[in-house]
Short mmCIF file of C-alpha atoms in Angstrom, two decimals:
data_model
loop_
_atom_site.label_atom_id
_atom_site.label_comp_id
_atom_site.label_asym_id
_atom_site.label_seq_id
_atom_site.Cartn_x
_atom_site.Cartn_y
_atom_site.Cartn_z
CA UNK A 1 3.97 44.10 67.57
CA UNK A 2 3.82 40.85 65.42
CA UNK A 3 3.32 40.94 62.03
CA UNK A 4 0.00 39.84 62.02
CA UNK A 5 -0.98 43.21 63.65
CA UNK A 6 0.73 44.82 61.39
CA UNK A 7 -0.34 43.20 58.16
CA UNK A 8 -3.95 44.71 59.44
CA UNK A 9 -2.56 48.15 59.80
CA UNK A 10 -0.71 47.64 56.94
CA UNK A 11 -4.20 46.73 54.88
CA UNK A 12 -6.71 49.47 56.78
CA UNK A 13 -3.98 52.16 55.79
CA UNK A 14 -3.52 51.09 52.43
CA UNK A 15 -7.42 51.09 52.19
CA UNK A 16 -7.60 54.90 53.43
CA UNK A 17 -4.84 56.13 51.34
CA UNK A 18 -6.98 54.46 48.26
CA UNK A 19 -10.19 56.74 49.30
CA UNK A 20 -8.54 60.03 49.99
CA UNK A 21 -6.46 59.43 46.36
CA UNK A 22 -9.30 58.70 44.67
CA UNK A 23 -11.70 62.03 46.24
CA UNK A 24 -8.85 63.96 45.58
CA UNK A 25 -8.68 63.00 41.65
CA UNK A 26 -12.13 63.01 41.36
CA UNK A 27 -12.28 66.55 42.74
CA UNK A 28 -9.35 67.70 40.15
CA UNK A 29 -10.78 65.77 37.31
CA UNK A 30 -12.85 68.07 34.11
CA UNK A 31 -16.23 67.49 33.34
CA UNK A 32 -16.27 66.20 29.32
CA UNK A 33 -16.47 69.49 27.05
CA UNK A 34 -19.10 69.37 23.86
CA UNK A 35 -17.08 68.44 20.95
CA UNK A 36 -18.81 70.28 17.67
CA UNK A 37 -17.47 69.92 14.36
CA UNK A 38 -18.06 73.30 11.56
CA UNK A 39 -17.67 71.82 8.16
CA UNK A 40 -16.48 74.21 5.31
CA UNK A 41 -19.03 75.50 2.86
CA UNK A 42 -18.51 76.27 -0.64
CA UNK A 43 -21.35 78.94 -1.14
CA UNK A 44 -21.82 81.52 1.73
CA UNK A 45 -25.44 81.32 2.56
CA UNK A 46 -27.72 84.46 2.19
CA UNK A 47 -27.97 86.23 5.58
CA UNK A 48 -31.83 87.32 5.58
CA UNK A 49 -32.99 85.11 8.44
CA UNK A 50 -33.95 82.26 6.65
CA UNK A 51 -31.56 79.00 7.75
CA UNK A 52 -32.75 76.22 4.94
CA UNK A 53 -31.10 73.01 4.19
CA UNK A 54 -29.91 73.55 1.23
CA UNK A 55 -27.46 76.52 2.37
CA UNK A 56 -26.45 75.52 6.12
CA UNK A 57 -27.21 71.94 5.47
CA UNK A 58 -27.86 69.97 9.23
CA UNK A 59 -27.72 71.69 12.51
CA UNK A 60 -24.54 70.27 14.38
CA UNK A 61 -26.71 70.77 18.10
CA UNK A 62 -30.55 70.64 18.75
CA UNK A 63 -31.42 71.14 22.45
CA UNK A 64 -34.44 72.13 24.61
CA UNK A 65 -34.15 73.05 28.06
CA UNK A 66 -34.59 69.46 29.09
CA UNK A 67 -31.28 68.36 27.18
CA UNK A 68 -28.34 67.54 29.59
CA UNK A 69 -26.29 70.51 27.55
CA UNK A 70 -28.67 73.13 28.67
CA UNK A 71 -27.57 75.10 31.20
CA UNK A 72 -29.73 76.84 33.21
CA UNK A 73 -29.58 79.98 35.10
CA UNK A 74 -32.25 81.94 36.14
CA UNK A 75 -30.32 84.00 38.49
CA UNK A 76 -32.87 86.74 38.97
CA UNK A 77 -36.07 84.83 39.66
CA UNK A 78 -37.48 84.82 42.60
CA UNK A 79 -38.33 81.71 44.26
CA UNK A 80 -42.03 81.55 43.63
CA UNK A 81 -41.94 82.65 40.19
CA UNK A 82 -39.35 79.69 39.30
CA UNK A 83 -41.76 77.58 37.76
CA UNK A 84 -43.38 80.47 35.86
CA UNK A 85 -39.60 81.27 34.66
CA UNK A 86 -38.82 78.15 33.46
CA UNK A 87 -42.38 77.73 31.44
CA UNK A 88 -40.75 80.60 29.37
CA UNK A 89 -37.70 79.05 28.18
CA UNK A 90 -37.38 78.55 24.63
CA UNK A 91 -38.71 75.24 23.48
CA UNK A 92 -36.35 74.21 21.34
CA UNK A 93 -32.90 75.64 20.04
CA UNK A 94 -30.92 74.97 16.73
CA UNK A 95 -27.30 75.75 16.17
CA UNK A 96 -25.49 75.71 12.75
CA UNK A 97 -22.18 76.55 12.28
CA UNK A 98 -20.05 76.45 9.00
CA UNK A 99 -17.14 78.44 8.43
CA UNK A 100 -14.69 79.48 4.81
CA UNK A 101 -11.74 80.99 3.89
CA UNK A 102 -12.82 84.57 5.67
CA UNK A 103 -15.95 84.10 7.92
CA UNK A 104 -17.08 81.52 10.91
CA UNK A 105 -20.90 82.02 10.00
CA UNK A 106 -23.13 80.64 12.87
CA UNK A 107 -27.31 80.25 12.39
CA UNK A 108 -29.78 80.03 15.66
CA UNK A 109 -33.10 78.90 15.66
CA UNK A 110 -34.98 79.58 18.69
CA UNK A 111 -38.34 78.54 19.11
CA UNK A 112 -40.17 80.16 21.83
CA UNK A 113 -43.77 80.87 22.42
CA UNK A 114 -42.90 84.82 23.45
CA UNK A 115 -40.15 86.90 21.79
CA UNK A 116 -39.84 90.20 24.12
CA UNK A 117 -36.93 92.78 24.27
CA UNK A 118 -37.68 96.51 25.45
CA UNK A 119 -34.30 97.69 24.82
CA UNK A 120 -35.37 100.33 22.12
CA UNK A 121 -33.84 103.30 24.32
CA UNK A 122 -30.58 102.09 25.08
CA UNK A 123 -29.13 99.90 22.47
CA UNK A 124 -26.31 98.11 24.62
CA UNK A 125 -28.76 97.33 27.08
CA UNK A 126 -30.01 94.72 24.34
CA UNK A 127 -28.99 91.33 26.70
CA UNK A 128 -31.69 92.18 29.16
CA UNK A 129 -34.39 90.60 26.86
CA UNK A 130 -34.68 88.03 24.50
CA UNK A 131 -31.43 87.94 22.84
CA UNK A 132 -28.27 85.74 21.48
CA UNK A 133 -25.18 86.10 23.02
CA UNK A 134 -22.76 84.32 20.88
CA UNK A 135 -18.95 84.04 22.15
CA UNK A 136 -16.32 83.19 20.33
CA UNK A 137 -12.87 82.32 22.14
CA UNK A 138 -9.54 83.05 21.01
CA UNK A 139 -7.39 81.09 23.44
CA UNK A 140 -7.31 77.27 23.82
CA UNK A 141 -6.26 77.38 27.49
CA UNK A 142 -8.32 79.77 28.68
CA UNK A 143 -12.24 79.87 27.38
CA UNK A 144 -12.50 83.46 29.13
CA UNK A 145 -10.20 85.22 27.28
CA UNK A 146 -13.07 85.46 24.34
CA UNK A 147 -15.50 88.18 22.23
CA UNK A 148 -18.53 88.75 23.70
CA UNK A 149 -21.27 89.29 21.20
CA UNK A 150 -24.56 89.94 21.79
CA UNK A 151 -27.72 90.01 18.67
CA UNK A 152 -31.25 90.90 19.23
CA UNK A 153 -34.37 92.11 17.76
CA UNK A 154 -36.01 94.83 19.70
CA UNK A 155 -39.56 95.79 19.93
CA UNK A 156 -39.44 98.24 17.97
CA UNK A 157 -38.23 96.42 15.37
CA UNK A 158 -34.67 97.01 14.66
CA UNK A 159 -31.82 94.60 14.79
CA UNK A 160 -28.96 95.14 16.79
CA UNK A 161 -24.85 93.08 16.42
CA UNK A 162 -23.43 94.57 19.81
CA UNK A 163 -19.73 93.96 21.01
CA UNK A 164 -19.57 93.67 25.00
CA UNK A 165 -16.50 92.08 25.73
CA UNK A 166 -13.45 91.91 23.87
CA UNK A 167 -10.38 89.67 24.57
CA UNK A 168 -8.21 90.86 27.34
CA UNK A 169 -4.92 89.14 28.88
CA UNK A 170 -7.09 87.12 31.24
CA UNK A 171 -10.28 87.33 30.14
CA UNK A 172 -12.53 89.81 28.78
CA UNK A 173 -12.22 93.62 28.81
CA UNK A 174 -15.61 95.68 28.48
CA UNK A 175 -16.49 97.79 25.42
CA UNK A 176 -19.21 99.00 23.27
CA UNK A 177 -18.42 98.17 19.72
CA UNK A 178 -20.48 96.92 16.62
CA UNK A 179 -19.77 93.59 15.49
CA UNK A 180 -17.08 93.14 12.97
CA UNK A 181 -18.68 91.16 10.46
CA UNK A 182 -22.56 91.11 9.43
CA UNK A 183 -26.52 89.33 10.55
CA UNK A 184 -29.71 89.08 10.19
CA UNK A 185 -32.57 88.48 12.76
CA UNK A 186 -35.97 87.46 11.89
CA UNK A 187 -39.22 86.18 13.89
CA UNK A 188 -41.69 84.49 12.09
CA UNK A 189 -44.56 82.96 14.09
CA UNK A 190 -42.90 81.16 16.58
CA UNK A 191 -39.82 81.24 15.43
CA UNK A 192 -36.86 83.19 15.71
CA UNK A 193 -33.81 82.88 13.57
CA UNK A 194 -30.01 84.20 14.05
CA UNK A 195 -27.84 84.47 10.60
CA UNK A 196 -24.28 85.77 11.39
CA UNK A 197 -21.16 85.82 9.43
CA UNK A 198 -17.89 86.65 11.91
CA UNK A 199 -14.70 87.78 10.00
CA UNK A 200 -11.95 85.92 10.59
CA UNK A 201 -9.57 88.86 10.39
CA UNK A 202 -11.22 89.82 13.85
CA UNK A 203 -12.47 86.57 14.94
CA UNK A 204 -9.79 84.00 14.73
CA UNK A 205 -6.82 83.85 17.46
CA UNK A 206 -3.47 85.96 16.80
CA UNK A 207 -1.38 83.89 14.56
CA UNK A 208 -3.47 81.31 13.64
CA UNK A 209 -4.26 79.73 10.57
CA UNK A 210 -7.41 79.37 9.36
CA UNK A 211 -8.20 75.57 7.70
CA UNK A 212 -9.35 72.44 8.71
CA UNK A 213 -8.12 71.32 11.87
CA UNK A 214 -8.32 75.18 13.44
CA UNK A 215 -10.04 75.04 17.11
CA UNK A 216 -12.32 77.52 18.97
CA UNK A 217 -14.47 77.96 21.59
CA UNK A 218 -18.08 79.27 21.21
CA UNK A 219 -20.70 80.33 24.02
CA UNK A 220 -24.23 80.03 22.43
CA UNK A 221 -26.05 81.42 25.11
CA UNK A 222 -29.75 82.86 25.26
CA UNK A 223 -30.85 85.92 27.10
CA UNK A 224 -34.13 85.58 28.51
CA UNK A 225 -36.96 87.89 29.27
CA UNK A 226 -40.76 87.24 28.50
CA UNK A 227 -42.51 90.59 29.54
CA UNK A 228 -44.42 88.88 32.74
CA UNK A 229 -42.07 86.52 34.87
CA UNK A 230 -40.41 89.51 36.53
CA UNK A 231 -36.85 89.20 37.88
CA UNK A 232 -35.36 91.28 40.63
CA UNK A 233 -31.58 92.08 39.63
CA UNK A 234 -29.42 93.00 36.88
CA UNK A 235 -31.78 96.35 37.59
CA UNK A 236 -33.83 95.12 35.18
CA UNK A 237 -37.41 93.58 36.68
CA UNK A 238 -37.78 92.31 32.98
CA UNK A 239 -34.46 89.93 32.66
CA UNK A 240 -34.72 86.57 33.98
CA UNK A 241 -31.41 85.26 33.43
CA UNK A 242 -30.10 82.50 30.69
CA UNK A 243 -29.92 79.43 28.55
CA UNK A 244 -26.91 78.32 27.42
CA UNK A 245 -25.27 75.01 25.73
CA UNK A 246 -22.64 73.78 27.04
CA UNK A 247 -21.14 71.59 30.39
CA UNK A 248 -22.02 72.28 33.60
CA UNK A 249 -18.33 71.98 35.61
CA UNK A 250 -18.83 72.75 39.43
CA UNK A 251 -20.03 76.63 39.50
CA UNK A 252 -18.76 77.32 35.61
CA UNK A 253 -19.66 76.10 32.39
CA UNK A 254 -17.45 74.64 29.85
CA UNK A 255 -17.80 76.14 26.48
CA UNK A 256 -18.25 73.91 23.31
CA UNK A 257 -14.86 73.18 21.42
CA UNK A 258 -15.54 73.60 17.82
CA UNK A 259 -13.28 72.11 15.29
CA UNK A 260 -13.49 72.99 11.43
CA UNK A 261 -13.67 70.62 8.93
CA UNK A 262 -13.19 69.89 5.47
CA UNK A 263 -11.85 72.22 2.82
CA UNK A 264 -8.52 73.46 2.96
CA UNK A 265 -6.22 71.86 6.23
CA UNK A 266 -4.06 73.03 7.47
CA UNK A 267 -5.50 75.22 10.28
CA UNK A 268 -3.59 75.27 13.00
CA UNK A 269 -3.83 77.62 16.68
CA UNK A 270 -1.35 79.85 18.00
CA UNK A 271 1.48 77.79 20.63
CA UNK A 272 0.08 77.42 24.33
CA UNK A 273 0.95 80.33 26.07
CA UNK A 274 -0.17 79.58 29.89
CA UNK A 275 -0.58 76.40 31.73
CA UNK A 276 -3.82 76.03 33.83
CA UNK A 277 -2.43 76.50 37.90
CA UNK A 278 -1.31 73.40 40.06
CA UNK A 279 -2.57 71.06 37.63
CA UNK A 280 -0.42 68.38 35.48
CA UNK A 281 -1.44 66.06 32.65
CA UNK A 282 -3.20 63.10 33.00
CA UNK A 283 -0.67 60.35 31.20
CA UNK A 284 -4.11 58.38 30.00
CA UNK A 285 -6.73 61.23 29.45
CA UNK A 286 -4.66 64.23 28.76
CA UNK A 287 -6.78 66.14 31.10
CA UNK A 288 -5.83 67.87 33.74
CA UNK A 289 -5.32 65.86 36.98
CA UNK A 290 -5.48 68.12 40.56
CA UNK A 291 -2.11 68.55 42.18
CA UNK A 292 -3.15 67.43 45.29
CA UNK A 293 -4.06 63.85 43.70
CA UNK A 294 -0.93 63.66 42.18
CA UNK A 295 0.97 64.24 45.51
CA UNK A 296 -0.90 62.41 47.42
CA UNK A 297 -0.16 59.48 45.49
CA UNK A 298 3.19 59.83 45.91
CA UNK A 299 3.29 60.52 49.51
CA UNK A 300 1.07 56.91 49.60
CA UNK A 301 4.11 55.17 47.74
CA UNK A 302 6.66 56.65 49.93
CA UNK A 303 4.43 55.87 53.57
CA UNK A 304 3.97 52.30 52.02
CA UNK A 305 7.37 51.19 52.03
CA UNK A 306 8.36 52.78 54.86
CA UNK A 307 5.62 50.79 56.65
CA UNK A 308 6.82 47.88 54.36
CA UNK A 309 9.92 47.77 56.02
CA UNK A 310 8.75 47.95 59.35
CA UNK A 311 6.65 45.35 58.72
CA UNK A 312 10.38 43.03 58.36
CA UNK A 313 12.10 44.37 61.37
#
């Protein structure tokens, strides 16, 4: 074979190696998380479900359900009534988050034409109407193992803080506990507004320290039902499904990374205690790179000089 024929080889191979490397990272690589940033606050504010300026200052995320950190899942709509379902989202959401010496305190401002939750029989069956489910993570390398919380305002008036979920070793274990801290709910007009105040002593991660610099993942996700669009699972014909802010990764969602701010520092998380499966570091990014990338580029190294010196026999 002259070397010519093989320079072509040589080339197409090179070429093919360069496409398969490049799928393969591109299939390990993360979508970008949400960055949000909870600045200390001197004053706590007054939970009566009333968010003003002057105590929670600006929202750190506004988003309607056009924003490209709304994610969507109506996952009990039927096909026909998918239009109808998504005239019922919530217009326009608000999040606030500050956070002190002893509480992460989070506000939510919903804005939505219909506010309708028929869970005045069963009280943990809250999430299958209009409701906040607010997460808040304990683990920085895992965003399942997390609290689930769930707030709502029923129709018969009463206010509900519900525990669903609390942390297990690989996720979240189910329960049905009241939240350890305290809220307010409120609808006026249009509008419906979400004080809470977490405690820390349940809230933050197992030998952390709370200050600025601390990190934590949040789900602010929105339960939604509007009394007409009726949805077929969940056994509830009432629950349509959710809105939630955040990244849409593949088939999950990455939750928001907030990081406090401002008064005291030195916050700091527990030490990493897993390492996310057949994945390594990206030495630019940080970010986890697929295995398979990474092997296959070596394997391309290796088949190129052995080709290489083929090429000068």
């Amino acid at each position: 074979m002259t070397m010519a024929r093989h320079a072509r080889r040589l080339g197409v191979f090179l070429l093919s190696l360069a496409f398969l490397q490049n799928a393969a990272l591109t299939a390990g690589a993360k979508a970008e998380r949400v960055g949000l940033t909870a600045e200390f606050i001197g004053a706590a504010p007054t939970l009566d479900g009333s968010i003003t300026e002057e105590e929670w200052g600006d929202p750190v995320a506004v988003f309607t359900p056009q924003d490209a950190h709304a994610v969507i899942s109506l996952e009990s709509v039927a096909a026909a009534d998918q239009d109808k379902a998504m005239a019922a989202l919530p217009e326009k959401v608000s999040l606030y988050l500050r956070w002190d010496k002893t509480k992460l305190y989070a506000g939510v401002q919903v804005v939505d034409e219909k506010h309708h939750n028929p869970a005045t029989q069963k009280p943990y069956d809250t999430w299958i109407g209009d409701s906040l489910e607010f997460d808040v993570g304990i683990n920085l390398d895992n965003q399942a193992i997390r609290w689930r919380n769930n707030f709502a305002l029923t129709a018969d008036g009463k206010q509900y803080g519900l525990v669903y979920g609390k942390p297990s070793a690989d996720g979240v274990e189910g329960v049905e506990e009241r939240v350890d801290g305290s809220f307010a709910i409120k609808r006026d007009g249009k509008t419906t507004t979400y004080e809470i105040a977490f405690n820390w002593s349940a809230y933050a991660a197992p030998g952390a320290t709370i200050g600025a610099g601390y990190k934590l993942y949040v789900n602010p996700q929105l339960h939604i039902a509007d009394g007409e669009t009726r949805g077929t699972g969940q056994g509830y014909e009432d629950y349509l499904g959710f809105m939630r802010y955040g990244t849409k990764d593949g088939e999950s969602t990455l939750f928001p990374l907030v990081t406090l701010s401002g008064g005291e520092g030195g916050g700091e998380n527990p030490a990493p205690t897993t390492q996310p499966a057949q994945t390594k570091p990206s030495p630019t990014t940080g970010e986890p790179v697929a295995a398979a990338g990474v092997l296959l580029a070596v394997l391309s190294a290796g088949t190129v000089l052995l080709l290489l010196r083929r090429c000068k026999k």
